[in-house]
Short mmCIF file of C-alpha atoms in Angstrom, two decimals:
data_model
loop_
_atom_site.label_atom_id
_atom_site.label_comp_id
_atom_site.label_asym_id
_atom_site.label_seq_id
_atom_site.Cartn_x
_atom_site.Cartn_y
_atom_site.Cartn_z
CA UNK A 1 39.52 -22.31 53.87
CA UNK A 2 39.30 -25.71 55.77
CA UNK A 3 41.77 -26.46 58.47
CA UNK A 4 44.74 -28.62 57.60
CA UNK A 5 43.37 -31.49 59.71
CA UNK A 6 40.00 -31.40 57.91
CA UNK A 7 41.68 -31.36 54.53
CA UNK A 8 44.06 -34.22 55.54
CA UNK A 9 41.03 -36.23 56.63
CA UNK A 10 39.83 -36.13 52.96
CA UNK A 11 43.28 -36.26 51.16
CA UNK A 12 45.16 -38.54 53.45
CA UNK A 13 43.33 -41.74 52.67
CA UNK A 14 45.26 -43.69 50.17
CA UNK A 15 42.05 -45.42 48.93
CA UNK A 16 39.92 -42.24 49.20
CA UNK A 17 40.31 -40.79 45.82
CA UNK A 18 36.73 -41.44 44.69
CA UNK A 19 35.58 -39.07 47.50
CA UNK A 20 37.22 -36.00 46.12
CA UNK A 21 38.69 -36.46 42.73
CA UNK A 22 35.99 -36.22 39.99
CA UNK A 23 37.71 -38.46 37.47
CA UNK A 24 37.99 -41.50 39.73
CA UNK A 25 35.31 -44.04 39.80
CA UNK A 26 36.88 -46.50 42.28
CA UNK A 27 39.94 -47.26 44.19
CA UNK A 28 40.84 -50.54 45.57
CA UNK A 29 43.83 -51.75 47.68
CA UNK A 30 45.40 -54.63 45.92
CA UNK A 31 48.37 -55.15 48.06
CA UNK A 32 49.28 -54.23 51.61
CA UNK A 33 47.20 -51.96 53.80
CA UNK A 34 45.95 -48.48 53.03
CA UNK A 35 48.03 -45.79 54.54
CA UNK A 36 51.07 -48.04 54.88
CA UNK A 37 54.25 -47.91 53.10
CA UNK A 38 53.90 -50.57 50.31
CA UNK A 39 50.25 -50.44 49.72
CA UNK A 40 49.38 -50.74 46.10
CA UNK A 41 46.06 -49.27 44.84
CA UNK A 42 44.28 -49.75 41.69
CA UNK A 43 42.48 -46.72 40.52
CA UNK A 44 39.71 -47.15 37.93
CA UNK A 45 38.86 -43.69 36.26
CA UNK A 46 35.23 -42.93 35.11
CA UNK A 47 36.34 -43.61 31.54
CA UNK A 48 37.57 -47.18 32.44
CA UNK A 49 41.36 -46.53 32.53
CA UNK A 50 43.34 -48.40 35.27
CA UNK A 51 46.20 -46.88 37.12
CA UNK A 52 48.42 -48.95 39.68
CA UNK A 53 50.20 -46.81 42.23
CA UNK A 54 52.42 -47.88 45.30
CA UNK A 55 52.58 -45.82 48.37
CA UNK A 56 56.22 -44.87 49.19
CA UNK A 57 55.68 -42.81 52.33
CA UNK A 58 52.78 -41.73 54.39
CA UNK A 59 53.08 -39.44 57.38
CA UNK A 60 49.78 -38.42 59.22
CA UNK A 61 51.45 -36.01 61.55
CA UNK A 62 53.14 -34.22 58.78
CA UNK A 63 50.05 -34.62 56.58
CA UNK A 64 52.03 -35.87 53.70
CA UNK A 65 52.20 -38.93 51.32
CA UNK A 66 54.50 -39.88 48.40
CA UNK A 67 53.45 -42.54 45.78
CA UNK A 68 54.62 -43.79 42.42
CA UNK A 69 52.93 -45.02 39.38
CA UNK A 70 53.60 -48.58 38.62
CA UNK A 71 51.36 -48.97 35.59
CA UNK A 72 49.15 -46.62 33.72
CA UNK A 73 47.90 -45.43 30.28
CA UNK A 74 49.30 -41.85 31.03
CA UNK A 75 52.19 -40.72 28.90
CA UNK A 76 54.64 -40.58 31.79
CA UNK A 77 57.38 -42.76 33.07
CA UNK A 78 59.19 -42.73 36.54
CA UNK A 79 56.39 -40.77 38.06
CA UNK A 80 56.80 -40.07 41.65
CA UNK A 81 54.30 -37.76 43.48
CA UNK A 82 54.03 -36.05 46.98
CA UNK A 83 50.69 -34.67 48.24
CA UNK A 84 50.68 -32.64 51.37
CA UNK A 85 48.69 -30.23 53.39
CA UNK A 86 50.23 -27.23 54.96
CA UNK A 87 48.65 -24.44 57.42
CA UNK A 88 48.09 -21.29 55.43
CA UNK A 89 46.73 -18.33 57.28
CA UNK A 90 43.17 -19.30 58.72
CA UNK A 91 43.14 -22.39 56.31
CA UNK A 92 45.29 -24.71 54.37
CA UNK A 93 47.55 -25.02 51.33
CA UNK A 94 47.61 -28.22 49.41
CA UNK A 95 50.82 -29.01 47.57
CA UNK A 96 50.66 -31.77 44.89
CA UNK A 97 53.90 -32.16 43.01
CA UNK A 98 55.60 -34.80 40.92
CA UNK A 99 58.67 -35.70 38.94
CA UNK A 100 58.31 -37.79 35.82
CA UNK A 101 59.61 -38.16 32.29
CA UNK A 102 57.67 -38.57 29.13
CA UNK A 103 56.97 -42.08 28.41
CA UNK A 104 58.15 -43.89 25.27
CA UNK A 105 55.33 -46.71 25.27
CA UNK A 106 52.99 -46.86 22.48
CA UNK A 107 50.21 -45.21 24.33
CA UNK A 108 52.42 -42.17 24.52
CA UNK A 109 53.30 -41.83 20.70
CA UNK A 110 52.91 -38.23 19.62
CA UNK A 111 52.93 -36.86 23.13
CA UNK A 112 55.72 -34.38 23.81
CA UNK A 113 57.14 -33.24 27.10
CA UNK A 114 54.77 -29.97 27.18
CA UNK A 115 51.74 -32.24 26.47
CA UNK A 116 52.77 -34.60 29.17
CA UNK A 117 53.03 -31.85 31.75
CA UNK A 118 49.64 -30.42 30.51
CA UNK A 119 48.01 -33.87 31.12
CA UNK A 120 49.38 -34.20 34.62
CA UNK A 121 48.37 -30.44 35.40
CA UNK A 122 44.84 -31.18 34.24
CA UNK A 123 44.65 -34.02 36.58
CA UNK A 124 45.89 -32.00 39.54
CA UNK A 125 43.58 -29.08 38.72
CA UNK A 126 40.54 -31.31 38.48
CA UNK A 127 41.67 -32.68 41.80
CA UNK A 128 41.80 -29.42 43.53
CA UNK A 129 38.43 -28.35 42.19
CA UNK A 130 36.94 -31.80 43.32
CA UNK A 131 38.66 -31.32 46.70
CA UNK A 132 36.94 -27.92 47.23
CA UNK A 133 33.70 -29.49 46.40
CA UNK A 134 34.36 -32.37 48.91
CA UNK A 135 34.98 -29.81 51.43
CA UNK A 136 31.83 -27.79 50.78
CA UNK A 137 33.68 -24.98 49.12
CA UNK A 138 33.08 -23.46 45.74
CA UNK A 139 35.77 -23.41 42.88
CA UNK A 140 38.28 -20.82 43.88
CA UNK A 141 41.88 -20.04 43.32
CA UNK A 142 44.42 -22.68 42.41
#
């Protein structure tokens, strides 16, 4: 229900994940500057996992960013994601999509394509619920 500008204020900060994603404990910029192409962030999840991501594109006017995972324990490889906010009726629509393939590293042993998609989908769904909470909205449609 929030305006696109308000939603982007929460989502558009490349280092702002702890403010809305319930699985994220901290995010630190390890290279470059936040919201600038080439910025590298280190995400630490609440269970202690580390994920390193690089910002590939950031457009405040279009309310969109694209990033890729450089290193992660997730069972994915060649992961590139786009996160954007669009007007929808009197509120907003958040679009979070990615392309990736199932990883072949040791941590991914036993994970098939369907399970890899399920894991990424779970991350997104938790993020959407966290975003609603950060915006003062209850859990709702996805």
